[in-house]
Short mmCIF file of C-alpha atoms in Angstrom, two decimals:
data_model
loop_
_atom_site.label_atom_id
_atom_site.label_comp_id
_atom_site.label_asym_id
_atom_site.label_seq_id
_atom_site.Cartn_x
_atom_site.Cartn_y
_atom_site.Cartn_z
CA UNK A 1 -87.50 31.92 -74.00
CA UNK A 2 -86.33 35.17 -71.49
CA UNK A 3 -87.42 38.46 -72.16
CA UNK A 4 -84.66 41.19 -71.92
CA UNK A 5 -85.35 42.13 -68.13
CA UNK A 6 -84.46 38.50 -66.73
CA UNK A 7 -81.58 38.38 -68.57
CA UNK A 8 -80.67 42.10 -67.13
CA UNK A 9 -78.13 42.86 -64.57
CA UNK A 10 -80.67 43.61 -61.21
CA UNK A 11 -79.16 46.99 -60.92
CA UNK A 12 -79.19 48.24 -64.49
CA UNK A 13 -83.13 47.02 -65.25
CA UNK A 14 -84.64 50.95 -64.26
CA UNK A 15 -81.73 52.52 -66.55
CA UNK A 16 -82.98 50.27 -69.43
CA UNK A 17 -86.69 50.94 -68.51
CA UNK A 18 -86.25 54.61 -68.40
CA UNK A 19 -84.45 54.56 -72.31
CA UNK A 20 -87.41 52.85 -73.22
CA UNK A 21 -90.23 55.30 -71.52
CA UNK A 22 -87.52 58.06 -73.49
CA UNK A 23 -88.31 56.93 -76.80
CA UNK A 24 -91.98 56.24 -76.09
CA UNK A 25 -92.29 59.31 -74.44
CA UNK A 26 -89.86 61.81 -75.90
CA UNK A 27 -89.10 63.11 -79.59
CA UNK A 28 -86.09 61.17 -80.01
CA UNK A 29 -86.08 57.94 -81.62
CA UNK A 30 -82.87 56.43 -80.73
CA UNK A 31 -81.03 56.35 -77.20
CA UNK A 32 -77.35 54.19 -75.97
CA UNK A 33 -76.56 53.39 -72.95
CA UNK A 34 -73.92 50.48 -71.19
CA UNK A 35 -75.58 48.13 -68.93
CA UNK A 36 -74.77 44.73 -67.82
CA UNK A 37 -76.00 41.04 -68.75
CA UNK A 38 -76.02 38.20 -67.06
CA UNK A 39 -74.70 35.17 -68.89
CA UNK A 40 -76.68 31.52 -68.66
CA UNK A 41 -73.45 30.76 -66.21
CA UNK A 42 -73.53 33.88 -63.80
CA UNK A 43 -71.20 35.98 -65.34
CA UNK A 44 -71.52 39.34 -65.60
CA UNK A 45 -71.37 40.65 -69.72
CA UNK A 46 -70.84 44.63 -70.41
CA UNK A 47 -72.45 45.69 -73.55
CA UNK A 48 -72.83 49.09 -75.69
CA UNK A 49 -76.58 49.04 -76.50
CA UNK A 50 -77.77 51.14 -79.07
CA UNK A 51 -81.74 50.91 -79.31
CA UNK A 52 -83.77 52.40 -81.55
CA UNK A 53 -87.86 52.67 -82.13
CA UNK A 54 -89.78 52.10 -85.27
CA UNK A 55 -92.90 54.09 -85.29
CA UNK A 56 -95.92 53.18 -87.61
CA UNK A 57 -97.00 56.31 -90.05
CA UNK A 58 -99.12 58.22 -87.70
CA UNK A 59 -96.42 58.10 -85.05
CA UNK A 60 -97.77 55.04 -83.07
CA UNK A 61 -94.45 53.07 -81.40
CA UNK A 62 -94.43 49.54 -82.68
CA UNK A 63 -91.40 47.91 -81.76
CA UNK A 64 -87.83 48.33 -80.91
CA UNK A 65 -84.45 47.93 -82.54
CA UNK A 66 -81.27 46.95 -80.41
CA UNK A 67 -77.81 46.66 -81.11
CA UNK A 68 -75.67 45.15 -78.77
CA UNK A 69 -71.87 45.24 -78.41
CA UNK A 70 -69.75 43.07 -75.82
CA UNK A 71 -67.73 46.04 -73.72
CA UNK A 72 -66.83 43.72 -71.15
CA UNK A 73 -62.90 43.47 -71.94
CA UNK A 74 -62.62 47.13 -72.17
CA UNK A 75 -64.74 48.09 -68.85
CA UNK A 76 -62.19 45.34 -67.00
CA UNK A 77 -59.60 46.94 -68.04
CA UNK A 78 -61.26 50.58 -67.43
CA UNK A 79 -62.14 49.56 -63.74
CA UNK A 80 -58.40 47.41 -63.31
CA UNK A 81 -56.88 50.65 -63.75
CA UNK A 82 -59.70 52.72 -61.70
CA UNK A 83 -58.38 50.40 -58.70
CA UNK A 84 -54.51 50.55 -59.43
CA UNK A 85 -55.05 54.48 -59.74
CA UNK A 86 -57.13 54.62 -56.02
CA UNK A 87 -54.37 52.06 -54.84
CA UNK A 88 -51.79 54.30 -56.04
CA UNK A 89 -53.76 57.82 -54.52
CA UNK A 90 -54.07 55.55 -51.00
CA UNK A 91 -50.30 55.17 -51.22
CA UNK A 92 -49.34 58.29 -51.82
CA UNK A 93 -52.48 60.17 -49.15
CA UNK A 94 -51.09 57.45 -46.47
CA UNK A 95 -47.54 56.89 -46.61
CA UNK A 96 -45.44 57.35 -43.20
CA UNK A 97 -44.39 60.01 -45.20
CA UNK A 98 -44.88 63.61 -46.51
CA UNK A 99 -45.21 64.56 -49.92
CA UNK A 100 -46.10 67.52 -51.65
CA UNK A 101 -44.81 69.49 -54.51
CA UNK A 102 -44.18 72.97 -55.07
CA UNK A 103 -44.85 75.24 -58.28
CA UNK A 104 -42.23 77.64 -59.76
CA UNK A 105 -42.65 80.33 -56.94
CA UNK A 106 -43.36 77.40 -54.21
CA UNK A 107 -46.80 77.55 -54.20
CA UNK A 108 -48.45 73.88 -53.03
CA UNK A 109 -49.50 72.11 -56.26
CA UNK A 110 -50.34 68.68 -54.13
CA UNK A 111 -49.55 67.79 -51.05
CA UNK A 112 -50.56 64.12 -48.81
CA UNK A 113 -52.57 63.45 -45.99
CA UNK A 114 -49.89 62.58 -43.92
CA UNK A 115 -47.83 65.51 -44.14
CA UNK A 116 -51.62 67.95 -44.32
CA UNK A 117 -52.33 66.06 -40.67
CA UNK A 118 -48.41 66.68 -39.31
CA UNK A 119 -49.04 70.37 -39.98
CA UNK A 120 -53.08 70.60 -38.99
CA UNK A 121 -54.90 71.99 -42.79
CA UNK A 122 -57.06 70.83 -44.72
CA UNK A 123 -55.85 70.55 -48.19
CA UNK A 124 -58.27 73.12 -49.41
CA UNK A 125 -56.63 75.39 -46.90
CA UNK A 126 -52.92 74.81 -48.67
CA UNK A 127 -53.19 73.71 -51.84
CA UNK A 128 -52.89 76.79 -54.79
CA UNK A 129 -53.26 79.07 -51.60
CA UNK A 130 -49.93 78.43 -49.50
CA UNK A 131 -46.40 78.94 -50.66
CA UNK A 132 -43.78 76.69 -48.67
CA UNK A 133 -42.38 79.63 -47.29
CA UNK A 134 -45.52 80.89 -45.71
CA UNK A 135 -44.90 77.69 -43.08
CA UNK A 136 -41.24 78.01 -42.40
CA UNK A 137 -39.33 79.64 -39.59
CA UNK A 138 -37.59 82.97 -39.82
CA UNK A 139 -34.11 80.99 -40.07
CA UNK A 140 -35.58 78.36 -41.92
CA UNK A 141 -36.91 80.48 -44.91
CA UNK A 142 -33.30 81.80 -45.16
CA UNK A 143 -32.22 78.42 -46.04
CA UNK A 144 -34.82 77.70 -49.00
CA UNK A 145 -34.37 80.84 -50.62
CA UNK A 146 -30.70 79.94 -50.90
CA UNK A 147 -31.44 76.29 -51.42
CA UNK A 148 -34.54 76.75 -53.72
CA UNK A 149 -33.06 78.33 -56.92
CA UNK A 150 -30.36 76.29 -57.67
CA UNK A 151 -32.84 73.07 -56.99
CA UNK A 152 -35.08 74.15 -59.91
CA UNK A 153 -31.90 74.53 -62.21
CA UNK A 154 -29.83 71.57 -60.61
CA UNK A 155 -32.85 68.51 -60.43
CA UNK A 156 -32.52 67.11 -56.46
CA UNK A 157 -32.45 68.41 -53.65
CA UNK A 158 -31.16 66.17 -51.03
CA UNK A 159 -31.26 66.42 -46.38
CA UNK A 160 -32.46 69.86 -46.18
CA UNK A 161 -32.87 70.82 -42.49
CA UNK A 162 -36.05 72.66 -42.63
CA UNK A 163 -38.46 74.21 -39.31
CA UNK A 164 -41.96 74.31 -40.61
CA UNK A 165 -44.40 75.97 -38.57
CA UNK A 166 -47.81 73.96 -38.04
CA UNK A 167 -51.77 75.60 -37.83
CA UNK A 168 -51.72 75.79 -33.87
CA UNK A 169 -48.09 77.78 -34.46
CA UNK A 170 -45.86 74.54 -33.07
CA UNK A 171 -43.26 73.69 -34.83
CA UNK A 172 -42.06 71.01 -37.01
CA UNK A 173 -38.93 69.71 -37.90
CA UNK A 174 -38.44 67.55 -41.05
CA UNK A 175 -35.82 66.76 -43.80
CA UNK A 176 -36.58 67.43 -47.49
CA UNK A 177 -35.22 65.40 -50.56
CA UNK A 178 -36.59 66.32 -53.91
CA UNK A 179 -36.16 65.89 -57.61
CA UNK A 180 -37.71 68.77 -60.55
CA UNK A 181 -39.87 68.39 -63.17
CA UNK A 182 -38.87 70.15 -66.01
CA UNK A 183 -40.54 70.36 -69.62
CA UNK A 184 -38.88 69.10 -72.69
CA UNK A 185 -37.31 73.04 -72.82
CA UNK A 186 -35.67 72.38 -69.73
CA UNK A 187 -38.26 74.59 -67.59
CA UNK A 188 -38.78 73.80 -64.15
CA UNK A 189 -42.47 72.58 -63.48
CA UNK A 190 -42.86 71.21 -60.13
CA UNK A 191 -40.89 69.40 -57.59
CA UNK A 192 -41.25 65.96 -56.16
CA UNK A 193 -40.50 66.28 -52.70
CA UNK A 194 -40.61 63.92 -49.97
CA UNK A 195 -40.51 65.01 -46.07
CA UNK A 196 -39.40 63.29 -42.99
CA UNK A 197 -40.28 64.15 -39.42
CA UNK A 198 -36.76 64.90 -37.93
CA UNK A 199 -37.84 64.94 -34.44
CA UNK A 200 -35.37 62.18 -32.95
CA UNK A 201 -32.72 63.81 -35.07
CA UNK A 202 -33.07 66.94 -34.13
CA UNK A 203 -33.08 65.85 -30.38
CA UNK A 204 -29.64 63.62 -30.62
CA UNK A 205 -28.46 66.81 -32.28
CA UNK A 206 -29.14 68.76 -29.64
CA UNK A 207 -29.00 66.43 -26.82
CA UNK A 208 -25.04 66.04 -28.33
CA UNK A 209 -24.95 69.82 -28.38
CA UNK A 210 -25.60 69.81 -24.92
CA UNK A 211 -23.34 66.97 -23.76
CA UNK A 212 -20.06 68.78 -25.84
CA UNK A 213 -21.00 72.26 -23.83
CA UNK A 214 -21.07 70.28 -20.64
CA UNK A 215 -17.81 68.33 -21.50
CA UNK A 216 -16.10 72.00 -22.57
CA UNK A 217 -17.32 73.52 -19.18
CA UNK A 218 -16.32 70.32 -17.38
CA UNK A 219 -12.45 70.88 -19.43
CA UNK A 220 -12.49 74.42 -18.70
CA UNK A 221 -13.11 74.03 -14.99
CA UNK A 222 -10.41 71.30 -14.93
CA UNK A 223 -8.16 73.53 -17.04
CA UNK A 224 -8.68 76.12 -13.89
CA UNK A 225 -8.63 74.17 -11.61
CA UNK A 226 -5.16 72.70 -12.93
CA UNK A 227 -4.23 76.40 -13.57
CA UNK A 228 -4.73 77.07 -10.08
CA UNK A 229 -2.41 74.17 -8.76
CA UNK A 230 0.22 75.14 -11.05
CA UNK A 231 0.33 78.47 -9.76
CA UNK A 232 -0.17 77.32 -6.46
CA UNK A 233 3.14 74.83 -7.42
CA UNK A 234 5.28 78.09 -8.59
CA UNK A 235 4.50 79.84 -5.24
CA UNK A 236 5.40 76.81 -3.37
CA UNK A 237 8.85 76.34 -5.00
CA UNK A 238 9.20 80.32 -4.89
CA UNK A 239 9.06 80.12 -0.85
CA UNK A 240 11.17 77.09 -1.13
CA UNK A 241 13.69 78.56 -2.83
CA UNK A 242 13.65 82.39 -0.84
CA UNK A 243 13.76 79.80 2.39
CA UNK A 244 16.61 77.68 1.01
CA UNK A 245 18.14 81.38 -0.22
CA UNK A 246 17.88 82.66 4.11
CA UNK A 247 18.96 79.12 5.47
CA UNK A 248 22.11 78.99 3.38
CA UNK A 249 22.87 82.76 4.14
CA UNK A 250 22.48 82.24 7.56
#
């Protein structure tokens, strides 16, 4: 024979012990908790125990009434999608990515850890405090107001050049791409945005900026320079010709 505390889950024994002092103790006569079993093989069992205590008829506790229901399939499936939903929230925090979405007037509904440590907050320093446009540049909150209303009516939003200005007042460049949220009434929500560090881009862009103003100075300079002998050509041939002119008079 086992009483019900050997064949109690170690760490659930004190929970069932302090139902019990409860009903002893307390006016109530009935308590439930969920609490674990352990089979004759190992195996841990889930149950839905209902207990109840019979009292004689001057109160005095004689003994106790339990119903038991297996839970077991239901908590595996509770804590299968408990670890798919923290595996899910560990992608999303950690991706090599930003993410963050926006309400109607661009307020920060969520936002990821990656993108909060590229710009230097703490969530609870952006999120339903900050508006996007509270971290972009002069020129680059000129190009979200002009981009941002016909997003929430159009759906996506796709390699918006954007200069977002971190905590410590550096800057950062990314590229957005975003799809809306809208209700079944067609009514924007949120966005679903996704941001890229454009640092390398940005630097070809400019490094090729550079490189076609040195190649126009370099073609300017030769376009003088070639100027120069051409003019230097017609003076030539001008002597030659006022010489030619005196030598043939002569």
């Amino acid at each position: 024979d086992s009483d019900w505390k050997s064949l109690t889950h170690p760490d659930d024994v004190d929970a069932s012990w302090e139902m019990v002092r409860r009903l002893v103790d307390g006016p109530s006569s009935s308590g439930r908790i969920e609490k674990r079993y352990l089979a004759r093989d190992g195996h841990v069992v889930w149950a839905d125990v209902s207990t109840s205590l019979l009292r004689d008829g001057e109160g005095k506790a004689l003994y106790l009434v339990t119903h038991v229901v297996d839970v077991t399939a239901r908590r595996e499936a509770e804590e299968e999608r408990r670890t798919a939903s923290e595996e899910i929230l560990d992608l999303y925090d950690n991706a090599p990515c930003g993410y963050h979405s926006l309400g109607p007037d661009g307020t920060f509904l969520r936002i990821n850890a990656t993108e909060l440590s590229w710009l230097g907050y703490a969530p609870a320093e952006i999120v339903g405090k900050k508006k996007v446009t509270d971290l972009l540049t002069p020129e680059s909150l000129e190009v979200f107001k002009a981009n941002f209303p016909g997003f929430k009516e159009r759906g996506w939003l796709r390699d918006l050049l954007l200069d977002m200005v971190r905590k410590d007042g550096s800057l950062l460049h990314v590229i957005v791409n975003a799809t809306a949220v809208h209700d079944a009434n067609g009514t924007y929500l949120m966005s679903r945005s996704t941001v890229f560090e454009d640092t390398l881009h940005r630097r070809a862009i400019r490094e090729l900026q550079e490189h076609r103003e040195q190649l126009e100075a370099l073609v300017e300079a030769r376009t003088a320079e070639l100027r120069r002998a051409a003019d230097e050509l017609i003076r030539s041939n001008r002597d030659l010709e006022q010489l030619a002119y005196v030598a043939s008079h002569d």
